[in-house]
Tab-separated table of C-alpha atoms in Angstrom:
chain	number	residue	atom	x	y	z
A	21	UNK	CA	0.000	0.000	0.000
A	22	UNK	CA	1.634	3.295	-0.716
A	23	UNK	CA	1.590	5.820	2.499
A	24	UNK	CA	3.156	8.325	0.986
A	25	UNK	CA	0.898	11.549	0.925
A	26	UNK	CA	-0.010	13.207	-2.562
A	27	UNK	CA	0.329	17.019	-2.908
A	28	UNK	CA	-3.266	18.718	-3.157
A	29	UNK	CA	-4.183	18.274	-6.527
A	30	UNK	CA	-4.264	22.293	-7.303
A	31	UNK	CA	-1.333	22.850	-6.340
A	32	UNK	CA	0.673	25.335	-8.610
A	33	UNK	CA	-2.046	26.711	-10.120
A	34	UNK	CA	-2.327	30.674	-9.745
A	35	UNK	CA	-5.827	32.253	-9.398
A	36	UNK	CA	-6.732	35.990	-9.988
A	37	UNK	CA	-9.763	36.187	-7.828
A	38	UNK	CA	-11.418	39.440	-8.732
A	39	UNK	CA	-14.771	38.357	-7.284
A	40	UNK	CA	-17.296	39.740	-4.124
A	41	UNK	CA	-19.642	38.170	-1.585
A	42	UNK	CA	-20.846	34.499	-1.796
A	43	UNK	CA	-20.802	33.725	-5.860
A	44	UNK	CA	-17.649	33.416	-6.738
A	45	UNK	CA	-15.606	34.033	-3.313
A	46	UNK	CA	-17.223	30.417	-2.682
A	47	UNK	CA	-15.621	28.653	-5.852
A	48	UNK	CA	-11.964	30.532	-5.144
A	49	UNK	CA	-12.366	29.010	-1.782
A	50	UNK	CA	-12.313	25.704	-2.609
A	51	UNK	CA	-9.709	25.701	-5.695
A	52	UNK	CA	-7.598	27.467	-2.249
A	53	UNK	CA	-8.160	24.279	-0.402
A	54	UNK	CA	-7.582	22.109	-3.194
A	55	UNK	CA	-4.035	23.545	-3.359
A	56	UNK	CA	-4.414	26.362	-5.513
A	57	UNK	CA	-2.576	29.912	-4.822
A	58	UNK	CA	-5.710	32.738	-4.622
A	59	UNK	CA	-4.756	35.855	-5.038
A	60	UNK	CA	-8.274	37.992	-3.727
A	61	UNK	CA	-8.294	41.356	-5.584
A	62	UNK	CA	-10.476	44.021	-4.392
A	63	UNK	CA	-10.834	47.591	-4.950
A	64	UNK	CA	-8.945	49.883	-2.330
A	65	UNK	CA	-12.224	50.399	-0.168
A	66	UNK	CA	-12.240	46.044	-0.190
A	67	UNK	CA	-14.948	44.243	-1.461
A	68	UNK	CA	-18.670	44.221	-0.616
A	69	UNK	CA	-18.902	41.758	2.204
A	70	UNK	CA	-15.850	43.113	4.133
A	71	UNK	CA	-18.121	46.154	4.712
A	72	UNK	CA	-21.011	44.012	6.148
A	73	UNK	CA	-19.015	42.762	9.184
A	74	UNK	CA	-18.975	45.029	12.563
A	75	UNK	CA	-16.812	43.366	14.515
A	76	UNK	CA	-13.393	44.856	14.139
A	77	UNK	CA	-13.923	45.167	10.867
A	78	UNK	CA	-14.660	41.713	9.403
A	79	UNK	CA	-17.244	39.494	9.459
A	80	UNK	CA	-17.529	35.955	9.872
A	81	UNK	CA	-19.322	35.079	6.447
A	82	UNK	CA	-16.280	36.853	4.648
A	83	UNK	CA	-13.487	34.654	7.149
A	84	UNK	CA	-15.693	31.628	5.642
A	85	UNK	CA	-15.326	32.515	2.440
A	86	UNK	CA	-11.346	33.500	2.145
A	87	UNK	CA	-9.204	31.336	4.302
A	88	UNK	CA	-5.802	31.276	2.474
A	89	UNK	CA	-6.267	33.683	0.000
A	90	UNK	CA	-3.832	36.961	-0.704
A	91	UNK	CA	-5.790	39.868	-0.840
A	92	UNK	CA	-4.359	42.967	-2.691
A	93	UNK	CA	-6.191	46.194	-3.362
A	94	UNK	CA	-5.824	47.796	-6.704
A	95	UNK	CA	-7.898	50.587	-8.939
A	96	UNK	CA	-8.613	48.728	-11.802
A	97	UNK	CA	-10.466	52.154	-13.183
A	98	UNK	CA	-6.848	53.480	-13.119
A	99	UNK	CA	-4.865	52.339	-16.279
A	100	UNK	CA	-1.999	51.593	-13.946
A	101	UNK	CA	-3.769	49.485	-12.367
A	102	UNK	CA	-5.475	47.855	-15.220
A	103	UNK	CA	-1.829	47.441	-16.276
A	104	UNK	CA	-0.770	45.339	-13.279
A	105	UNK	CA	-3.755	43.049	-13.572
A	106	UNK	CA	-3.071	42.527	-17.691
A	107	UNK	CA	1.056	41.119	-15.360
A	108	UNK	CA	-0.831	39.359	-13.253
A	109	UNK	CA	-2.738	37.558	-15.674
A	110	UNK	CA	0.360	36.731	-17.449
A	111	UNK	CA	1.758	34.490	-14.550
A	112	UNK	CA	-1.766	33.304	-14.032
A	113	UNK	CA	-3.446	30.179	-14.662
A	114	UNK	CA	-7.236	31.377	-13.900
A	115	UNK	CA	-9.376	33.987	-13.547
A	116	UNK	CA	-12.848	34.419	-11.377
A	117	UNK	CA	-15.007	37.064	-11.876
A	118	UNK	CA	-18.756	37.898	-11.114
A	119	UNK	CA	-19.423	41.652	-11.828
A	120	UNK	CA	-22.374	42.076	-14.030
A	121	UNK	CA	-21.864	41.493	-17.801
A	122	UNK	CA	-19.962	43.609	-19.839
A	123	UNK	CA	-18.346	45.089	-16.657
A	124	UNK	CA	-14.592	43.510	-17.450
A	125	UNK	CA	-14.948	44.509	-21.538
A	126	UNK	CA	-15.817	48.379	-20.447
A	127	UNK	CA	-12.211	47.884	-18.437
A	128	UNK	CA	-10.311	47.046	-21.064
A	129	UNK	CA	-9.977	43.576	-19.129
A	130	UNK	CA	-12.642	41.471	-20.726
A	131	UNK	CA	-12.075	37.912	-21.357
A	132	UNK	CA	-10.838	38.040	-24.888
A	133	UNK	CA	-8.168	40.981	-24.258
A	134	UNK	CA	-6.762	38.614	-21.078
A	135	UNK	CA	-6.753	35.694	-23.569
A	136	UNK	CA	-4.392	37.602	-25.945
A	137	UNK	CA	-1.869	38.104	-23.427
A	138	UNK	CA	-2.592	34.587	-22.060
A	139	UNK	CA	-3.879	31.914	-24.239
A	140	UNK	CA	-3.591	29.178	-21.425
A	141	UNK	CA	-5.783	30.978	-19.051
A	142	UNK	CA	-9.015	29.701	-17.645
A	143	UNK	CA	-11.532	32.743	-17.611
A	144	UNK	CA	-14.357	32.196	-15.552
A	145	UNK	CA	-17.461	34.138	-15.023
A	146	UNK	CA	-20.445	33.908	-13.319
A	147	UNK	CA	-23.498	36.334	-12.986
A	148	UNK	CA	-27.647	36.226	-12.318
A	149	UNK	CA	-28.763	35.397	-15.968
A	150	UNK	CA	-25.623	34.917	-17.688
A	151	UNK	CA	-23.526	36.658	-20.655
A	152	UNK	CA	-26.405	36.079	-23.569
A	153	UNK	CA	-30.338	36.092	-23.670
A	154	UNK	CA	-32.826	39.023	-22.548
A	155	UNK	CA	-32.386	39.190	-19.364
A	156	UNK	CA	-28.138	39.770	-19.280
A	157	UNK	CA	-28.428	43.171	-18.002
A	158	UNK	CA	-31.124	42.282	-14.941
A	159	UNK	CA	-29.526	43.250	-11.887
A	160	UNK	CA	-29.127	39.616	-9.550
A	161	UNK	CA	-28.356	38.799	-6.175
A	162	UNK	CA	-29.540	35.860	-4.479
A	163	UNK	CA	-32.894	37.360	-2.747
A	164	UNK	CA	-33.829	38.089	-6.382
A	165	UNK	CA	-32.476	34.631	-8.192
A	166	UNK	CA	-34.406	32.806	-5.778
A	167	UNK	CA	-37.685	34.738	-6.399
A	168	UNK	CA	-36.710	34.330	-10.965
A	169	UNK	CA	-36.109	30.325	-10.433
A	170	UNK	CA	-39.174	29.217	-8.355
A	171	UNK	CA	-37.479	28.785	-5.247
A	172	UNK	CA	-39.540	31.264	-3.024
A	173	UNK	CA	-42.695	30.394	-4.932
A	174	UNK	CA	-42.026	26.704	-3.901
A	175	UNK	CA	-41.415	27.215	-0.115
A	176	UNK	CA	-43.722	27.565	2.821
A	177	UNK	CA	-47.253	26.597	2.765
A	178	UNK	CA	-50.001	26.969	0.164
A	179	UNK	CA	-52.595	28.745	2.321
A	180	UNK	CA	-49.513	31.031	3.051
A	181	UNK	CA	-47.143	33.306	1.666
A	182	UNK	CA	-44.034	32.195	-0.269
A	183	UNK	CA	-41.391	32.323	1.812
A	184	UNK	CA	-37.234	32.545	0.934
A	185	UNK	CA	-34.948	29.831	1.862
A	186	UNK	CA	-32.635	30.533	4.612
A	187	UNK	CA	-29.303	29.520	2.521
A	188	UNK	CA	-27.891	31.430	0.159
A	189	UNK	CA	-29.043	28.607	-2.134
A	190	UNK	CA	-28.293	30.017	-5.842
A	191	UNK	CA	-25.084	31.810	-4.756
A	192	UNK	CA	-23.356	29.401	-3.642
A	193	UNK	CA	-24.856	26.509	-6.257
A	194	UNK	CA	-23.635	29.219	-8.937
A	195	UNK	CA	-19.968	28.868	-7.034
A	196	UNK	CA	-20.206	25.373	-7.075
A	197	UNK	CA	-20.550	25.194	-10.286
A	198	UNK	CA	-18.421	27.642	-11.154
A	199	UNK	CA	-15.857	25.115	-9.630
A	200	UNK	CA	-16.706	22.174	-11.666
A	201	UNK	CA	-16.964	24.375	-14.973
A	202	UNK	CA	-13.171	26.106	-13.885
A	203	UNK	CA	-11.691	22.067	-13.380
A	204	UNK	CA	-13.457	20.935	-16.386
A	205	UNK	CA	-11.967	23.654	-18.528
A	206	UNK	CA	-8.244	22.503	-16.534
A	207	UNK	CA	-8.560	19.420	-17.635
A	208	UNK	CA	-9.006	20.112	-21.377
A	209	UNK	CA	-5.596	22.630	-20.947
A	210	UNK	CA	-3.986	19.469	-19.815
A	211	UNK	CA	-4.671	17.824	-23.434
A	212	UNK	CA	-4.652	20.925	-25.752
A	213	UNK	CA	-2.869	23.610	-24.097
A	214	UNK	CA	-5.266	25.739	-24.302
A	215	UNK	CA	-7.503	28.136	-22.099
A	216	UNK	CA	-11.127	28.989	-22.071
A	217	UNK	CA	-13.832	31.167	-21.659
A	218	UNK	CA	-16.328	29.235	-19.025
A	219	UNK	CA	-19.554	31.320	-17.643
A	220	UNK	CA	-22.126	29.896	-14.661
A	221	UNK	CA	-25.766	31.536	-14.049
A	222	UNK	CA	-27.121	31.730	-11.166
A	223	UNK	CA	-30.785	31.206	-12.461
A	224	UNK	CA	-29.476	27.659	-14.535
A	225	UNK	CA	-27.525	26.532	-11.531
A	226	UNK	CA	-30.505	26.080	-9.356
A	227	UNK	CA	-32.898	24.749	-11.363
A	228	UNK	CA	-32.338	21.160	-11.324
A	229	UNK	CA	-32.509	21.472	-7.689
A	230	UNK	CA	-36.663	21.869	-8.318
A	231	UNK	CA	-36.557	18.264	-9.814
A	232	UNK	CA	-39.326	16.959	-7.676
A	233	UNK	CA	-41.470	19.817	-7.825
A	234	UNK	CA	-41.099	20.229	-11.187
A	235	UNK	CA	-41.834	16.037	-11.435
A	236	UNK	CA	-45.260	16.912	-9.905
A	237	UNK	CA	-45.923	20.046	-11.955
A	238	UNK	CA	-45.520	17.528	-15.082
A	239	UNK	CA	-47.626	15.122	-13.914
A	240	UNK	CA	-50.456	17.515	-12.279
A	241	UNK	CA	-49.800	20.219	-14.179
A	242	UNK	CA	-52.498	23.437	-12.788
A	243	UNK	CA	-53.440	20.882	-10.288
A	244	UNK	CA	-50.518	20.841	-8.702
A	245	UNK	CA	-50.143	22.889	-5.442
A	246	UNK	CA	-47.588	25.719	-5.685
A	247	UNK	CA	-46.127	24.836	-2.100
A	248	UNK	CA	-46.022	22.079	0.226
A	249	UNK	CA	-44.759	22.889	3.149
A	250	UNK	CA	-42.527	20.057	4.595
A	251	UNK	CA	-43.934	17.796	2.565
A	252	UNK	CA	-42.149	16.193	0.077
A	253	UNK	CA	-41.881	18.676	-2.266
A	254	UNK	CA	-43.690	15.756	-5.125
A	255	UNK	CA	-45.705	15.111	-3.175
A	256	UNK	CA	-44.549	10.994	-3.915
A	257	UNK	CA	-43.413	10.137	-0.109
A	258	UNK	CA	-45.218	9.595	3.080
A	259	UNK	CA	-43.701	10.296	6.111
A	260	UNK	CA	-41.977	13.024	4.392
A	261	UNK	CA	-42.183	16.116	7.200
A	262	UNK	CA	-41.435	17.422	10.297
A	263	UNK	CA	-42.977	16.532	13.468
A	264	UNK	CA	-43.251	17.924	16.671
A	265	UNK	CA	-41.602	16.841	20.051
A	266	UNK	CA	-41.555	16.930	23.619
A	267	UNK	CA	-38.413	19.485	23.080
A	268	UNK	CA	-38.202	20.656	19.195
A	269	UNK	CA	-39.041	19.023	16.082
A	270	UNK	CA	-37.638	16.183	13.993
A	271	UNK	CA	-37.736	15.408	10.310
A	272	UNK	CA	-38.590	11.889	9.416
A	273	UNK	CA	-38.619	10.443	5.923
A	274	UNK	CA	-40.078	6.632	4.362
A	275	UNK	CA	-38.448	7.023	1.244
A	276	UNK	CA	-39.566	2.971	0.691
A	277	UNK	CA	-42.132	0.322	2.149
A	278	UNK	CA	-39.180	-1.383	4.793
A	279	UNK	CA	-38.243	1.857	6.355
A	280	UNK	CA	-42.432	2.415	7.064
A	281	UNK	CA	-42.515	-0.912	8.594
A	282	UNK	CA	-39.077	-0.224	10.770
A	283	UNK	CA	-41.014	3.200	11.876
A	284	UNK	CA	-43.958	0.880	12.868
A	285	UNK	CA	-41.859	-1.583	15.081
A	286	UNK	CA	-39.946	2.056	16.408
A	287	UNK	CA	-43.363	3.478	17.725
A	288	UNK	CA	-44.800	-0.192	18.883
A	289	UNK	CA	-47.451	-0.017	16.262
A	290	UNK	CA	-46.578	-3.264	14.319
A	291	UNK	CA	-50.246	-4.381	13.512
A	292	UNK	CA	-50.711	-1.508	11.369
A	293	UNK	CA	-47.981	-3.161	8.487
A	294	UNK	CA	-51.029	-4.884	6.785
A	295	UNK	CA	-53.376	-1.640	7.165
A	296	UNK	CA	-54.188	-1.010	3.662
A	297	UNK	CA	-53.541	2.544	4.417
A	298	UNK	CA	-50.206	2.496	4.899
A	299	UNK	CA	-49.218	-0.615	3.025
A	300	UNK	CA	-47.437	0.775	0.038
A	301	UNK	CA	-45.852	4.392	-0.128
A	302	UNK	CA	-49.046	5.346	-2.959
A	303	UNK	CA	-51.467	4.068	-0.058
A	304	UNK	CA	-49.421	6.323	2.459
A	305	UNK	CA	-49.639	9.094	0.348
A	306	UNK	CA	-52.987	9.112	-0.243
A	307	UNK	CA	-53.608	8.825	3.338
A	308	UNK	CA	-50.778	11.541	4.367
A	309	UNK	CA	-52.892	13.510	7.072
A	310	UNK	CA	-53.397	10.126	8.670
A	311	UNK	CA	-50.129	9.184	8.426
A	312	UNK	CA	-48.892	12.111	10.148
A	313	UNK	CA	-51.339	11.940	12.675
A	314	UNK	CA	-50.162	8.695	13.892
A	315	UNK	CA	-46.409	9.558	13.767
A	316	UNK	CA	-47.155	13.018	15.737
A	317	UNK	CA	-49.157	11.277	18.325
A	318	UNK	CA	-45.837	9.323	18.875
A	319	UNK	CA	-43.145	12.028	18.510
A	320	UNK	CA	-44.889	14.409	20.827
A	321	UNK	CA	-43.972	12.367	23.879
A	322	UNK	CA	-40.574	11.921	23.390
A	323	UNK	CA	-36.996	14.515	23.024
A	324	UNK	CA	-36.201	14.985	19.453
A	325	UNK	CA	-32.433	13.475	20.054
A	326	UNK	CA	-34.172	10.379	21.545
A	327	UNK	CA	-36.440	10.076	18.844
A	328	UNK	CA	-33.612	10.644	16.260
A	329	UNK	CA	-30.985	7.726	17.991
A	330	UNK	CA	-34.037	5.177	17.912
A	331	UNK	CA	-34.914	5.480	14.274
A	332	UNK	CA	-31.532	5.637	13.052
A	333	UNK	CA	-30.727	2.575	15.023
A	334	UNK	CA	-33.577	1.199	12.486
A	335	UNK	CA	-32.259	2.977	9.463
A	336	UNK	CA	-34.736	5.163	9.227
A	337	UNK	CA	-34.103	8.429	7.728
A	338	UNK	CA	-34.317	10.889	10.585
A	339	UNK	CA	-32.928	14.067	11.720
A	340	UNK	CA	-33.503	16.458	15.136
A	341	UNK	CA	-34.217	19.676	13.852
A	342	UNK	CA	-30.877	21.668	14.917
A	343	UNK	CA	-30.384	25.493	15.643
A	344	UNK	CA	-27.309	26.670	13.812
A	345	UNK	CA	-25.743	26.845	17.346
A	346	UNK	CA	-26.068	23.438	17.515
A	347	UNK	CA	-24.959	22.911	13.881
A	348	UNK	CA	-21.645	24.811	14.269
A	349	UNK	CA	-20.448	22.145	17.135
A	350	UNK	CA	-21.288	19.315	14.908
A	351	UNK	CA	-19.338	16.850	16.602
A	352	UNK	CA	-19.600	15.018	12.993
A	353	UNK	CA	-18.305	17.589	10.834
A	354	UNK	CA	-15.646	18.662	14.331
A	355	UNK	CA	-13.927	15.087	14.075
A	356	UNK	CA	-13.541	15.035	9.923
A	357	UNK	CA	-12.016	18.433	10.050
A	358	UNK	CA	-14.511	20.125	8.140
A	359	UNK	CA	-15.486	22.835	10.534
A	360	UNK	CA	-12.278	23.734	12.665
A	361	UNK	CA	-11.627	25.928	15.525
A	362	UNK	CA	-9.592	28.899	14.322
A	363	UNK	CA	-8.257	31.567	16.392
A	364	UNK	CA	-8.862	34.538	13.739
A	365	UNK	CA	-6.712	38.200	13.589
A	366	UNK	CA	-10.295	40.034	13.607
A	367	UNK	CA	-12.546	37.650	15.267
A	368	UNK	CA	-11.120	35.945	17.632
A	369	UNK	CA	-11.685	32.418	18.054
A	370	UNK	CA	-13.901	30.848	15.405
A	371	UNK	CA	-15.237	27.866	13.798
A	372	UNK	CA	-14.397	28.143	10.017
A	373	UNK	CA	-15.100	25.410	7.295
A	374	UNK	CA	-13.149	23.690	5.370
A	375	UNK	CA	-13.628	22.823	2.088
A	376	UNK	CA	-16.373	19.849	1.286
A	377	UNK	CA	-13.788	18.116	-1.039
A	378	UNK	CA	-12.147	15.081	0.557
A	379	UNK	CA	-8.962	14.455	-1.393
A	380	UNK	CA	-7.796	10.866	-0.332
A	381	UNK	CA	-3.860	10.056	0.585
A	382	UNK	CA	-3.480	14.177	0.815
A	383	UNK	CA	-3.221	16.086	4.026
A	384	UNK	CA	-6.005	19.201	4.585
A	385	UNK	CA	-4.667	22.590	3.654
A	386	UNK	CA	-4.341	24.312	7.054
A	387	UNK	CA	-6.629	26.999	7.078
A	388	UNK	CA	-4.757	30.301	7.372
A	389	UNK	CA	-7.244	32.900	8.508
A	390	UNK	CA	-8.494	35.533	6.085
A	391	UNK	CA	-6.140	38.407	6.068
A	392	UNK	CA	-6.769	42.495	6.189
A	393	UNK	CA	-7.547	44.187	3.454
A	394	UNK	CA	-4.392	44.635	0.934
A	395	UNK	CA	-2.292	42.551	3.334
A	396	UNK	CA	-0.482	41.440	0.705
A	397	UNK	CA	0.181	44.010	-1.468
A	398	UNK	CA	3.966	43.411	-1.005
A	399	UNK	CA	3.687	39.821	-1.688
A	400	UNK	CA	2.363	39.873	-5.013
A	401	UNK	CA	3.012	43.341	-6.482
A	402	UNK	CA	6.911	43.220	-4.852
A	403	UNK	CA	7.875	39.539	-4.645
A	404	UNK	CA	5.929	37.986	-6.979
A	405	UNK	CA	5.843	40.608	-9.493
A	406	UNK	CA	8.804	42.185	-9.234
A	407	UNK	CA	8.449	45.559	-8.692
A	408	UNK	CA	10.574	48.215	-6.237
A	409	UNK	CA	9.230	49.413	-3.052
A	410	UNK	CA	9.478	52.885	-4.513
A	411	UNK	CA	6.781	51.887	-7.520
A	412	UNK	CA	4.763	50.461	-4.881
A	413	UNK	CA	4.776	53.716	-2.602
A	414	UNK	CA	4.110	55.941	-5.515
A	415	UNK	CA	0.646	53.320	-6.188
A	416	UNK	CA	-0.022	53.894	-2.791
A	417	UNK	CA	0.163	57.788	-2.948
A	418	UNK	CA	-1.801	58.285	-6.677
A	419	UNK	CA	-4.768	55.271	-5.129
A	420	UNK	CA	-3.633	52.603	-7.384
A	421	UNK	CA	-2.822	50.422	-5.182
């Protein structure tokens, strides 16, 4: 068996990482964990989310989001500083951006110009509706994205309201993406030697995530109920919701006939496997409120952790319903290394994530705290670059740096 531990699989690779809050911050945050070397350019008042945080001037959704990147500041409205982008692209490998369309080309900087200096480079892009069609110009940020791809219309209740999801879901399913379509377009470079243009919306990155409402929109068509609360969101599984407790909730799921029955024997209700009301999952679903009924009766008496131990003793699909308190000390999550306790510059002591992206036979990038704004300005524009401190005062003095 070889022991001997790989290098991270991005490692060498240079990314320019000219992009703000969740989008495309998320997908330069996981080529940095995967070994790659992100250098985070923002404008000299930093970018957008560094101005949300209040506590000592950071926040804890931008420390998430740029763990062991090297932020510089530079005025890319200044031609000097348009120039040192155009050398930083020429030692580059990729470049992220997610300003609205057009944005880059009214620089000077747009994909095509950065191609000429660089054919190898990898220039990614990702916005609300995407480079082409009639809606390029729509302003987008995830409040709106989820409103334009059903999302809000397809959560909460349908004697209430629509209501948003929580998460930040098209953001960072746009950054995600943004990933795959960034390693995709690596892996081509690797047999041609060539670069490419790659582009992610937001609005086609979360539609496939709809597939089961969607399902039951094609099969019921205007008979199909806009929302459906916890239910499954199909309305093809029963259990499929979240039931109250002595102490909380919990979410339990039947996805087939044998986990039903192992919920029966869980509850002591074992004589009910032949009801024909709850003998097949089309039975069960036809019989939901009843189903429910029964479970609730049952869950009500109990503490939702109990609950959850006893049905996943039976492989049942079951979950307490967790505050994010609780989720941030996942003890789960705590012993795989994917959150980590981080004493930050700003913060203080923090759990951060890691990246999702377990690379087998390679150690996990340390994560090195997100670092003030323009921290290293010397780094890249002096070291890596090249250039005197003397050029780099005179940036500093004119705002170009």
């Amino acid at each position: 068996m070889d022991t001997q531990l790989k290098p991270l699989p991005l490692e060498g690779l240079v990314v320019i990482d000219l992009s703000h809050v969740y989008n495309g911050p998320y997908a330069t945050f996981l080529m940095a964990m995967a070994g790659a070397e992100v250098i985070k350019v923002e404008p000299r008042q930093g970018e957008h989310l560094r101005s949300r945080g209040d506590m000592g001037g950071a926040a804890l959704p931008f420390a998430m989001l740029n763990s062991n990147k090297k932020p510089v500041t530079l005025n890319l409205k200044d031609p000097r500083g348009a120039d040192l982008l155009r050398e930083m692209v020429g030692h580059a490998d990729v470049l992220v951006e997610n300003f609205a369309p057009g944005v880059m080309d009214r620089l000077g900087l747009g994909a095509d110009n950065l191609r000429a200096l660089n054919p190898r480079l990898i220039y990614g892009s990702s916005s609300g509706y995407g480079k082409t069609g009639p809606y390029r110009d729509y302003p987008a940020m995830d409040l709106v994205m989820q409103a334009m791809s059903g999302i809000i219309d397809s959560t909460g209740y349908p004697d209430q309201p629509p209501v948003k999801s929580g998460a930040a879901i098209c953001d960072f399913m746009a950054g995600i993406h943004l990933y795959a379509a960034i390693v995709t377009a690596l892996y081509e470079r690797e047999r041609t030697g060539a670069g490419r243009v790659v582009e992610v919306s937001m609005q086609e990155a979360v539609f496939a995530s709809l597939a089961s409402n969607l399902g039951m929109l094609h099969a019921r068509g205007d008979a199909a109920p806009a929302r459906t609360g916890n239910r499954h969101g199909g309305l093809g599984i029963s259990p499929y919701n979240v039931y109250q407790t002595q102490d909380g909730y919990v979410v339990l799921n039947a996805p087939g006939d044998r986990h039903f029955q192992a919920i029966l024997d869980v509850i002591g209700r074992p004589e009910l496997k032949e009801d024909p009301r709850f003998v097949s999952r089309s039975a069960r679903v036809q019989h939901w409120a009843e189903v429910d009924a029964l479970l609730e009766a049952w869950t009500r008496q109990l503490p939702k952790d109990d609950i959850a131990t006893r049905m996943l003793e039976a492989k049942v699909p079951c979950a307490p319903v967790r505050s994010l308190k609780e989720v941030m000390h996942d003890r789960n999550m705590l012993a795989r290394g994917s959150l980590q306790h981080v004493h930050h510059p700003e913060l203080g002591d923090v759990i951060l994530p890691h990246s999702p992206l377990v690379f087998e036979g390679t150690e996990r990038r340390a994560i090195e705290p997100s670092l003030p704004l323009g921290a290293s300005n010397h780094r890249v524009f002096g070291q890596w670059l090249g250039h005197t401190e003397q050029e780099l005062e005179r940036w500093r003095e004119a705002g170009v740096i």
